[in-house]
PDB file of C-alpha atoms in Angstrom:
ATOM      1  CA  MET A   1      -8.823  20.983 -12.337  1.00 92.00           C
ATOM      2  CA  ARG A   2      -5.743  19.219 -11.035  1.00 95.00           C
ATOM      3  CA  ILE A   3      -3.656  17.102 -13.413  1.00 97.00           C
ATOM      4  CA  ILE A   4      -1.355  14.489 -11.866  1.00 98.00           C
ATOM      5  CA  CYS A   5       1.579  13.962 -14.219  1.00 97.00           C
ATOM      6  CA  ASP A   6       4.045  11.717 -12.366  1.00 96.00           C
ATOM      7  CA  ALA A   7       4.207   7.967 -11.769  1.00 95.00           C
ATOM      8  CA  PRO A   8       6.692   7.216  -8.972  1.00 94.00           C
ATOM      9  CA  GLY A   9       7.645   3.709  -7.955  1.00 90.00           C
ATOM     10  CA  GLN A  10       5.234   0.837  -7.590  1.00 90.00           C
ATOM     11  CA  THR A  11       1.518   0.586  -6.805  1.00 94.00           C
ATOM     12  CA  CYS A  12       1.368   2.014  -3.285  1.00 96.00           C
ATOM     13  CA  ASN A  13       3.637   4.906  -4.172  1.00 95.00           C
ATOM     14  CA  ARG A  14       1.108   5.721  -6.893  1.00 96.00           C
ATOM     15  CA  LEU A  15      -1.815   5.476  -4.449  1.00 97.00           C
ATOM     16  CA  TRP A  16      -0.106   7.903  -2.073  1.00 98.00           C
ATOM     17  CA  THR A  17       0.550  10.128  -5.096  1.00 97.00           C
ATOM     18  CA  TYR A  18      -3.192  10.395  -5.824  1.00 98.00           C
ATOM     19  CA  LEU A  19      -4.451  10.651  -2.239  1.00 98.00           C
ATOM     20  CA  ALA A  20      -4.201  14.352  -1.344  1.00 98.00           C
ATOM     21  CA  SER A  21      -5.604  15.445  -4.700  1.00 98.00           C
ATOM     22  CA  VAL A  22      -8.544  13.046  -4.486  1.00 98.00           C
ATOM     23  CA  ALA A  23      -9.279  14.312  -0.970  1.00 98.00           C
ATOM     24  CA  GLN A  24      -9.133  17.930  -2.124  1.00 98.00           C
ATOM     25  CA  CYS A  25     -11.419  17.255  -5.074  1.00 98.00           C
ATOM     26  CA  ILE A  26     -13.949  15.561  -2.781  1.00 98.00           C
ATOM     27  CA  ALA A  27     -13.892  18.496  -0.337  1.00 98.00           C
ATOM     28  CA  GLU A  28     -13.906  21.280  -2.936  1.00 97.00           C
ATOM     29  CA  ARG A  29     -16.049  19.476  -5.515  1.00 97.00           C
ATOM     30  CA  LYS A  30     -13.398  19.768  -8.187  1.00 97.00           C
ATOM     31  CA  LYS A  31     -12.284  17.453 -10.973  1.00 98.00           C
ATOM     32  CA  MET A  32      -8.899  15.904 -11.605  1.00 98.00           C
ATOM     33  CA  VAL A  33      -6.945  13.995 -14.228  1.00 98.00           C
ATOM     34  CA  ILE A  34      -4.512  11.131 -13.659  1.00 97.00           C
ATOM     35  CA  LEU A  35      -2.351  10.769 -16.743  1.00 96.00           C
ATOM     36  CA  PHE A  36      -0.242   7.743 -15.868  1.00 94.00           C
ATOM     37  CA  TYR A  37      -2.232   5.202 -13.886  1.00 92.00           C
ATOM     38  CA  ASP A  38      -0.798   2.098 -12.280  1.00 91.00           C
ATOM     39  CA  TRP A  39      -1.168  -1.265 -14.027  1.00 88.00           C
ATOM     40  CA  THR A  40      -3.379  -2.477 -11.145  1.00 93.00           C
ATOM     41  CA  ILE A  41      -6.015   0.172 -11.906  1.00 94.00           C
ATOM     42  CA  GLU A  42      -8.702  -2.394 -12.787  1.00 94.00           C
ATOM     43  CA  ASP A  43      -8.415  -3.772  -9.260  1.00 96.00           C
ATOM     44  CA  PHE A  44      -9.806  -0.410  -8.070  1.00 97.00           C
ATOM     45  CA  PRO A  45     -13.104   0.018  -9.955  1.00 97.00           C
ATOM     46  CA  HIS A  46     -14.362   2.869  -7.737  1.00 98.00           C
ATOM     47  CA  LEU A  47     -11.207   4.824  -8.564  1.00 98.00           C
ATOM     48  CA  LEU A  48     -11.272   4.018 -12.275  1.00 96.00           C
ATOM     49  CA  ASN A  49     -14.958   4.938 -12.570  1.00 96.00           C
ATOM     50  CA  CYS A  50     -15.038   7.851 -10.126  1.00 97.00           C
ATOM     51  CA  PRO A  51     -17.177  10.603 -11.720  1.00 97.00           C
ATOM     52  CA  PHE A  52     -14.719  13.410 -10.969  1.00 98.00           C
ATOM     53  CA  ILE A  53     -11.482  11.566 -11.862  1.00 98.00           C
ATOM     54  CA  TYR A  54     -10.484  11.167 -15.501  1.00 97.00           C
ATOM     55  CA  PHE A  55      -7.960   8.775 -17.032  1.00 96.00           C
ATOM     56  CA  PRO A  56      -7.510  10.085 -20.591  1.00 94.00           C
ATOM     57  CA  LEU A  57      -4.934   7.449 -21.539  1.00 91.00           C
ATOM     58  CA  TRP A  58      -7.078   4.556 -20.322  1.00 90.00           C
ATOM     59  CA  HIS A  59      -8.084   2.566 -23.407  1.00 87.00           C
ATOM     60  CA  LYS A  60      -8.680  -1.047 -22.481  1.00 82.00           C
ATOM     61  CA  TRP A  61      -9.057  -2.146 -26.093  1.00 82.00           C
ATOM     62  CA  TYR A  62      -5.522  -0.916 -26.819  1.00 80.00           C
ATOM     63  CA  LEU A  63      -3.836  -2.019 -23.610  1.00 83.00           C
ATOM     64  CA  GLU A  64      -4.941  -5.627 -24.029  1.00 82.00           C
ATOM     65  CA  ARG A  65      -3.914  -5.890 -27.677  1.00 85.00           C
ATOM     66  CA  GLY A  66      -0.558  -7.436 -28.398  1.00 85.00           C
ATOM     67  CA  ASN A  67       2.166  -5.586 -26.520  1.00 88.00           C
ATOM     68  CA  GLY A  68      -0.125  -2.776 -25.397  1.00 85.00           C
ATOM     69  CA  TRP A  69       0.588  -2.869 -21.683  1.00 88.00           C
ATOM     70  CA  ASN A  70       4.350  -3.021 -22.117  1.00 89.00           C
ATOM     71  CA  ASN A  71       4.199  -0.179 -24.623  1.00 89.00           C
ATOM     72  CA  TYR A  72       2.199   1.895 -22.148  1.00 90.00           C
ATOM     73  CA  LYS A  73       4.614   1.192 -19.295  1.00 90.00           C
ATOM     74  CA  GLY A  74       7.559   2.055 -21.524  1.00 91.00           C
ATOM     75  CA  LEU A  75       5.898   5.284 -22.587  1.00 89.00           C
ATOM     76  CA  THR A  76       5.123   6.165 -18.971  1.00 93.00           C
ATOM     77  CA  TRP A  77       8.745   5.697 -17.957  1.00 93.00           C
ATOM     78  CA  LYS A  78      10.114   7.758 -20.843  1.00 94.00           C
ATOM     79  CA  ILE A  79       7.756  10.683 -20.327  1.00 95.00           C
ATOM     80  CA  THR A  80       7.957  10.849 -16.538  1.00 95.00           C
ATOM     81  CA  HIS A  81      11.782  10.722 -16.587  1.00 94.00           C
ATOM     82  CA  ASN A  82      12.333  13.393 -19.227  1.00 95.00           C
ATOM     83  CA  SER A  83      13.361  17.000 -18.556  1.00 95.00           C
ATOM     84  CA  THR A  84      11.611  18.292 -21.669  1.00 96.00           C
ATOM     85  CA  TRP A  85       8.303  16.756 -20.626  1.00 96.00           C
ATOM     86  CA  ASP A  86       8.853  18.133 -17.122  1.00 96.00           C
ATOM     87  CA  LYS A  87       8.943  21.623 -18.630  1.00 96.00           C
ATOM     88  CA  VAL A  88       5.802  20.902 -20.652  1.00 96.00           C
ATOM     89  CA  PHE A  89       3.912  19.667 -17.603  1.00 96.00           C
ATOM     90  CA  ASN A  90       5.132  22.642 -15.563  1.00 95.00           C
ATOM     91  CA  THR A  91       3.960  25.055 -18.270  1.00 96.00           C
ATOM     92  CA  LEU A  92       0.542  23.384 -18.299  1.00 94.00           C
ATOM     93  CA  GLY A  93       0.286  23.715 -14.519  1.00 96.00           C
ATOM     94  CA  CYS A  94       0.332  19.968 -13.864  1.00 97.00           C
ATOM     95  CA  THR A  95       1.054  18.573 -10.411  1.00 97.00           C
ATOM     96  CA  LYS A  96       3.594  15.980  -9.323  1.00 97.00           C
ATOM     97  CA  GLY A  97       1.466  14.023  -6.902  1.00 97.00           C
ATOM     98  CA  TRP A  98       4.439  12.644  -4.970  1.00 97.00           C
ATOM     99  CA  SER A  99       5.127  16.185  -3.744  1.00 96.00           C
ATOM    100  CA  THR A 100       1.571  16.477  -2.327  1.00 97.00           C
ATOM    101  CA  ARG A 101       2.103  13.861   0.399  1.00 97.00           C
ATOM    102  CA  THR A 102       2.519  16.641   2.962  1.00 97.00           C
ATOM    103  CA  ASP A 103      -0.908  18.062   2.084  1.00 98.00           C
ATOM    104  CA  VAL A 104      -3.104  16.635   4.842  1.00 98.00           C
ATOM    105  CA  ARG A 105      -5.801  19.322   4.841  1.00 97.00           C
ATOM    106  CA  TYR A 106      -8.672  17.142   3.706  1.00 98.00           C
ATOM    107  CA  LEU A 107      -7.655  13.609   4.662  1.00 98.00           C
ATOM    108  CA  LYS A 108      -9.558  13.388   7.927  1.00 97.00           C
ATOM    109  CA  GLN A 109     -12.815  14.923   6.725  1.00 98.00           C
ATOM    110  CA  THR A 110     -12.922  12.837   3.531  1.00 98.00           C
ATOM    111  CA  LYS A 111     -11.682   9.546   5.024  1.00 98.00           C
ATOM    112  CA  LYS A 112     -14.926   7.617   4.436  1.00 98.00           C
ATOM    113  CA  GLU A 113     -15.092   8.713   0.798  1.00 98.00           C
ATOM    114  CA  LEU A 114     -11.417   7.852   0.338  1.00 98.00           C
ATOM    115  CA  GLN A 115     -11.961   4.385   1.780  1.00 98.00           C
ATOM    116  CA  HIS A 116     -14.777   3.835  -0.730  1.00 98.00           C
ATOM    117  CA  ILE A 117     -12.875   5.160  -3.750  1.00 98.00           C
ATOM    118  CA  PHE A 118      -9.763   3.115  -2.967  1.00 98.00           C
ATOM    119  CA  ARG A 119     -11.650  -0.071  -2.083  1.00 98.00           C
ATOM    120  CA  PRO A 120     -10.578  -2.944  -4.368  1.00 98.00           C
ATOM    121  CA  LYS A 121     -13.034  -4.966  -6.435  1.00 97.00           C
ATOM    122  CA  SER A 122     -15.383  -7.359  -4.645  1.00 97.00           C
ATOM    123  CA  GLU A 123     -13.497 -10.456  -5.832  1.00 97.00           C
ATOM    124  CA  ILE A 124     -10.523  -9.251  -3.777  1.00 97.00           C
ATOM    125  CA  THR A 125     -12.420  -8.000  -0.722  1.00 98.00           C
ATOM    126  CA  ASN A 126     -14.457 -11.219  -0.537  1.00 97.00           C
ATOM    127  CA  LYS A 127     -11.376 -13.457  -0.613  1.00 97.00           C
ATOM    128  CA  ALA A 128      -9.689 -11.384   2.065  1.00 97.00           C
ATOM    129  CA  GLY A 129     -12.791 -11.380   4.259  1.00 97.00           C
ATOM    130  CA  GLN A 130     -13.236 -15.129   3.918  1.00 97.00           C
ATOM    131  CA  LEU A 131      -9.633 -15.846   4.884  1.00 97.00           C
ATOM    132  CA  ILE A 132      -9.713 -13.562   7.931  1.00 98.00           C
ATOM    133  CA  HIS A 133     -13.041 -15.115   8.990  1.00 97.00           C
ATOM    134  CA  ARG A 134     -11.539 -18.627   8.791  1.00 97.00           C
ATOM    135  CA  ILE A 135      -8.459 -17.577  10.750  1.00 98.00           C
ATOM    136  CA  LYS A 136     -10.559 -15.988  13.473  1.00 97.00           C
ATOM    137  CA  GLU A 137     -12.463 -19.217  14.034  1.00 97.00           C
ATOM    138  CA  ASN A 138      -9.361 -20.270  16.006  1.00 96.00           C
ATOM    139  CA  ALA A 139      -7.722 -16.970  16.880  1.00 97.00           C
ATOM    140  CA  ASP A 140      -8.516 -13.796  18.779  1.00 98.00           C
ATOM    141  CA  ILE A 141      -6.038 -11.541  16.969  1.00 98.00           C
ATOM    142  CA  VAL A 142      -4.720 -11.576  13.409  1.00 98.00           C
ATOM    143  CA  VAL A 143      -1.421  -9.779  12.877  1.00 98.00           C
ATOM    144  CA  GLY A 144      -0.475  -8.946   9.309  1.00 98.00           C
ATOM    145  CA  VAL A 145       3.235  -9.485   8.627  1.00 98.00           C
ATOM    146  CA  HIS A 146       4.637  -7.688   5.595  1.00 96.00           C
ATOM    147  CA  ILE A 147       7.773  -9.588   4.627  1.00 95.00           C
ATOM    148  CA  ARG A 148       9.715  -7.572   2.099  1.00 87.00           C
ATOM    149  CA  ARG A 149      13.208  -8.650   1.193  1.00 84.00           C
ATOM    150  CA  GLY A 150      14.494  -8.657  -2.415  1.00 79.00           C
ATOM    151  CA  ASP A 151      15.361  -5.021  -3.165  1.00 80.00           C
ATOM    152  CA  TYR A 152      15.578  -4.273   0.565  1.00 82.00           C
ATOM    153  CA  ALA A 153      18.922  -6.091   0.614  1.00 74.00           C
ATOM    154  CA  THR A 154      20.432  -2.961  -0.952  1.00 79.00           C
ATOM    155  CA  TRP A 155      17.836  -0.203  -0.332  1.00 74.00           C
ATOM    156  CA  ASN A 156      19.074   2.162   2.393  1.00 75.00           C
ATOM    157  CA  ASN A 157      22.218   0.005   2.589  1.00 70.00           C
ATOM    158  CA  GLY A 158      20.149  -2.974   3.718  1.00 63.00           C
ATOM    159  CA  ARG A 159      19.133  -1.260   6.954  1.00 75.00           C
ATOM    160  CA  PHE A 160      15.620  -2.741   6.914  1.00 80.00           C
ATOM    161  CA  TYR A 161      16.445  -6.100   5.389  1.00 86.00           C
ATOM    162  CA  TYR A 162      15.578  -8.962   7.727  1.00 89.00           C
ATOM    163  CA  SER A 163      16.058 -12.702   7.394  1.00 92.00           C
ATOM    164  CA  LEU A 164      13.112 -15.074   7.680  1.00 94.00           C
ATOM    165  CA  ASP A 165      14.512 -16.062  11.075  1.00 95.00           C
ATOM    166  CA  ASP A 166      14.282 -12.406  12.082  1.00 94.00           C
ATOM    167  CA  TYR A 167      10.622 -12.300  11.039  1.00 95.00           C
ATOM    168  CA  HIS A 168       9.990 -15.492  13.007  1.00 97.00           C
ATOM    169  CA  ARG A 169      11.520 -13.867  16.076  1.00 96.00           C
ATOM    170  CA  PHE A 170       9.338 -10.770  15.601  1.00 96.00           C
ATOM    171  CA  MET A 171       6.246 -12.970  15.477  1.00 97.00           C
ATOM    172  CA  LEU A 172       7.220 -14.833  18.630  1.00 97.00           C
ATOM    173  CA  HIS A 173       7.651 -11.494  20.409  1.00 96.00           C
ATOM    174  CA  ILE A 174       4.147 -10.485  19.293  1.00 97.00           C
ATOM    175  CA  LYS A 175       2.802 -13.743  20.725  1.00 96.00           C
ATOM    176  CA  GLU A 176       4.515 -12.944  24.029  1.00 96.00           C
ATOM    177  CA  LEU A 177       3.001  -9.464  24.018  1.00 96.00           C
ATOM    178  CA  TYR A 178      -0.538 -10.861  23.596  1.00 96.00           C
ATOM    179  CA  HIS A 179       0.106 -14.030  25.599  1.00 95.00           C
ATOM    180  CA  SER A 180      -3.430 -14.097  27.060  1.00 96.00           C
ATOM    181  CA  GLN A 181      -4.987 -14.295  23.577  1.00 97.00           C
ATOM    182  CA  LYS A 182      -4.686 -16.606  20.602  1.00 98.00           C
ATOM    183  CA  VAL A 183      -2.590 -14.873  17.953  1.00 98.00           C
ATOM    184  CA  ALA A 184      -2.469 -15.850  14.275  1.00 98.00           C
ATOM    185  CA  PHE A 185      -0.465 -14.275  11.475  1.00 98.00           C
ATOM    186  CA  PHE A 186      -1.305 -13.320   7.912  1.00 98.00           C
ATOM    187  CA  ILE A 187       1.838 -13.354   5.784  1.00 97.00           C
ATOM    188  CA  SER A 188       2.107 -10.856   2.932  1.00 96.00           C
ATOM    189  CA  SER A 189       5.129 -11.407   0.710  1.00 93.00           C
ATOM    190  CA  ASN A 190       6.073 -11.731  -2.946  1.00 87.00           C
ATOM    191  CA  GLU A 191       8.573 -14.391  -1.921  1.00 89.00           C
ATOM    192  CA  GLU A 192       7.693 -18.080  -1.868  1.00 90.00           C
ATOM    193  CA  PHE A 193       8.552 -20.060   1.262  1.00 91.00           C
ATOM    194  CA  PRO A 194       6.790 -22.759   3.320  1.00 92.00           C
ATOM    195  CA  LEU A 195       4.956 -21.543   6.398  1.00 95.00           C
ATOM    196  CA  ASP A 196       6.363 -24.333   8.545  1.00 94.00           C
ATOM    197  CA  ILE A 197       9.625 -22.379   8.777  1.00 96.00           C
ATOM    198  CA  PHE A 198       7.834 -20.373  11.488  1.00 97.00           C
ATOM    199  CA  PRO A 199       7.318 -23.044  14.186  1.00 97.00           C
ATOM    200  CA  GLY A 200       5.081 -22.039  17.069  1.00 96.00           C
ATOM    201  CA  CYS A 201       3.256 -19.497  14.920  1.00 97.00           C
ATOM    202  CA  ASP A 202      -0.156 -20.007  13.299  1.00 97.00           C
ATOM    203  CA  CYS A 203       0.556 -18.545   9.861  1.00 98.00           C
ATOM    204  CA  HIS A 204      -1.636 -18.127   6.769  1.00 97.00           C
ATOM    205  CA  ARG A 205      -1.167 -16.668   3.310  1.00 96.00           C
ATOM    206  CA  PHE A 206      -2.534 -16.666  -0.225  1.00 94.00           C
ATOM    207  CA  THR A 207      -0.698 -18.572  -2.942  1.00 87.00           C
ATOM    208  CA  ASN A 208      -0.935 -18.338  -6.724  1.00 80.00           C
ATOM    209  CA  GLU A 209      -3.753 -15.792  -6.659  1.00 79.00           C
ATOM    210  CA  PRO A 210      -4.390 -13.254  -9.432  1.00 70.00           C
ATOM    211  CA  SER A 211      -4.183  -9.669  -8.189  1.00 71.00           C
ATOM    212  CA  GLY A 212      -1.859 -11.061  -5.524  1.00 89.00           C
ATOM    213  CA  ALA A 213      -0.265  -7.757  -4.487  1.00 92.00           C
ATOM    214  CA  ILE A 214      -3.602  -5.977  -4.100  1.00 96.00           C
ATOM    215  CA  LEU A 215      -5.188  -9.005  -2.416  1.00 97.00           C
ATOM    216  CA  ASP A 216      -2.375  -9.055   0.141  1.00 97.00           C
ATOM    217  CA  LEU A 217      -2.601  -5.280   0.542  1.00 97.00           C
ATOM    218  CA  TYR A 218      -6.322  -5.335   1.250  1.00 98.00           C
ATOM    219  CA  THR A 219      -5.986  -8.322   3.590  1.00 98.00           C
ATOM    220  CA  LEU A 220      -3.380  -6.433   5.627  1.00 98.00           C
ATOM    221  CA  SER A 221      -5.905  -3.590   5.881  1.00 98.00           C
ATOM    222  CA  VAL A 222      -8.461  -5.866   7.590  1.00 98.00           C
ATOM    223  CA  CYS A 223      -6.045  -7.441  10.091  1.00 98.00           C
ATOM    224  CA  ASP A 224      -6.003  -6.330  13.717  1.00 98.00           C
ATOM    225  CA  TYR A 225      -2.362  -5.208  13.668  1.00 98.00           C
ATOM    226  CA  ILE A 226       0.429  -4.932  11.089  1.00 98.00           C
ATOM    227  CA  ILE A 227       4.195  -5.251  11.368  1.00 97.00           C
ATOM    228  CA  GLY A 228       6.741  -4.794   8.594  1.00 94.00           C
ATOM    229  CA  PRO A 229       9.767  -2.773   7.469  1.00 92.00           C
ATOM    230  CA  PHE A 230       9.403   0.856   6.403  1.00 92.00           C
ATOM    231  CA  SER A 231       7.278   0.730   3.261  1.00 92.00           C
ATOM    232  CA  SER A 232       4.551   2.686   1.497  1.00 94.00           C
ATOM    233  CA  TYR A 233       2.757  -0.692   1.195  1.00 95.00           C
ATOM    234  CA  SER A 234       2.058  -1.429   4.875  1.00 96.00           C
ATOM    235  CA  ARG A 235       1.720   2.314   5.449  1.00 96.00           C
ATOM    236  CA  TRP A 236      -1.163   2.393   2.961  1.00 98.00           C
ATOM    237  CA  ALA A 237      -2.848  -0.667   4.500  1.00 98.00           C
ATOM    238  CA  SER A 238      -2.726   0.967   7.929  1.00 98.00           C
ATOM    239  CA  PHE A 239      -4.069   4.290   6.669  1.00 98.00           C
ATOM    240  CA  ILE A 240      -6.897   3.014   4.490  1.00 98.00           C
ATOM    241  CA  GLY A 241      -7.959   0.215   6.870  1.00 98.00           C
ATOM    242  CA  GLU A 242      -7.301   2.166  10.083  1.00 98.00           C
ATOM    243  CA  VAL A 243      -5.163  -0.681  11.416  1.00 98.00           C
ATOM    244  CA  PRO A 244      -2.434  -0.090  14.033  1.00 98.00           C
ATOM    245  CA  LEU A 245       1.017  -0.549  12.508  1.00 98.00           C
ATOM    246  CA  CYS A 246       4.480  -0.991  13.957  1.00 97.00           C
ATOM    247  CA  PHE A 247       7.463  -0.557  11.656  1.00 95.00           C
ATOM    248  CA  LEU A 248      10.344  -2.970  12.170  1.00 94.00           C
ATOM    249  CA  GLU A 249      13.327  -0.716  12.779  1.00 91.00           C
ATOM    250  CA  LYS A 250      15.982  -3.114  14.117  1.00 89.00           C
ATOM    251  CA  LYS A 251      16.591  -6.839  14.431  1.00 88.00           C
ATOM    252  CA  ASP A 252      16.404  -6.939  18.224  1.00 89.00           C
ATOM    253  CA  GLN A 253      13.211  -4.903  18.354  1.00 88.00           C
ATOM    254  CA  LYS A 254      10.884  -5.421  21.295  1.00 87.00           C
ATOM    255  CA  PHE A 255       7.179  -4.609  21.238  1.00 92.00           C
ATOM    256  CA  THR A 256       4.755  -3.011  23.656  1.00 93.00           C
ATOM    257  CA  LYS A 257       1.114  -2.260  22.989  1.00 92.00           C
ATOM    258  CA  ASP A 258       2.130   1.372  22.575  1.00 94.00           C
ATOM    259  CA  SER A 259       4.402   0.364  19.690  1.00 95.00           C
ATOM    260  CA  PHE A 260       1.358   0.260  17.408  1.00 97.00           C
ATOM    261  CA  SER A 261      -0.518   3.215  15.981  1.00 98.00           C
ATOM    262  CA  ILE A 262      -2.642   3.948  12.907  1.00 98.00           C
ATOM    263  CA  ILE A 263      -1.099   5.891  10.039  1.00 98.00           C
ATOM    264  CA  SER A 264      -2.801   9.301   9.812  1.00 98.00           C
ATOM    265  CA  ASP A 265      -0.885  10.524   6.750  1.00 97.00           C
ATOM    266  CA  TYR A 266       2.265   9.595   4.871  1.00 97.00           C
ATOM    267  CA  PHE A 267       4.572  11.168   7.440  1.00 97.00           C
ATOM    268  CA  HIS A 268       2.710  10.638  10.730  1.00 97.00           C
ATOM    269  CA  PHE A 269       1.114   8.112  13.031  1.00 97.00           C
ATOM    270  CA  GLU A 270      -2.018   9.045  14.957  1.00 97.00           C
ATOM    271  CA  ASN A 271       0.047   8.995  18.168  1.00 96.00           C
ATOM    272  CA  GLY A 272       2.055  11.895  16.771  1.00 93.00           C
ATOM    273  CA  LYS A 273       5.200   9.958  15.886  1.00 94.00           C
ATOM    274  CA  GLU A 274       6.823  11.262  12.709  1.00 94.00           C
ATOM    275  CA  ILE A 275       8.013   9.001   9.888  1.00 92.00           C
ATOM    276  CA  SER A 276      11.145   9.793   7.928  1.00 82.00           C
ATOM    277  CA  ASP A 277      10.991   9.888   4.136  1.00 72.00           C
ATOM    278  CA  TRP A 278      13.473   7.053   3.622  1.00 65.00           C
TER     279      TRP A 278
END
């Protein structure tokens, strides 16, 4: 039995943390334990209720009482950033899932099962499907645009921080690339801004929706293409939805159809291009 004992970063970091172990347990018919689940876990009912995955600290009655969720998140942080607990987990033979991202042995053969296990709840998938269906009534291609700013102003010295004007320029370049087809854009961002700041681009997004991050994530995974800065978020959408992705690496970036490829694992595209661990 494998026990995952770490909880790195935000939601998609956690999903990548679980992935290799889930794939191995599917292939080898083993069981596993996830100690510190992400707060979005109820958005993934197939994961939460998977018969070979156990969440021993999952107690809904406690988490939803008073300050339960905040207490749990505080406890998670303290335990997963503590050298004494690291020694305990090491003694017990636990696994830090973040270190398993290079384990790609079972990803390809278990892909269909992984897509089922990590499929969000029907409320989310239905909303995403309905939006994409409406967009495609007037478009041939839907390009998902992951706009992440905020912490990217300082992360990696701001290397992948782009202004909204930059994103507008990227979208116009995509329209030029597919000039013979009608292109629309799905905007995924935790930042509020009016869509009319992107003139000449047919843009759509969700606003004020519960499960917003997971709804956006799943919607990206059912677009035709994805663009965005280096992120485990768009990387996950490409992998799980098998959608060609192009990372935005510089402000004057140009696109060709070969710029896009599906993520095959955390560090590789299907076209063989390697991805640095920024």
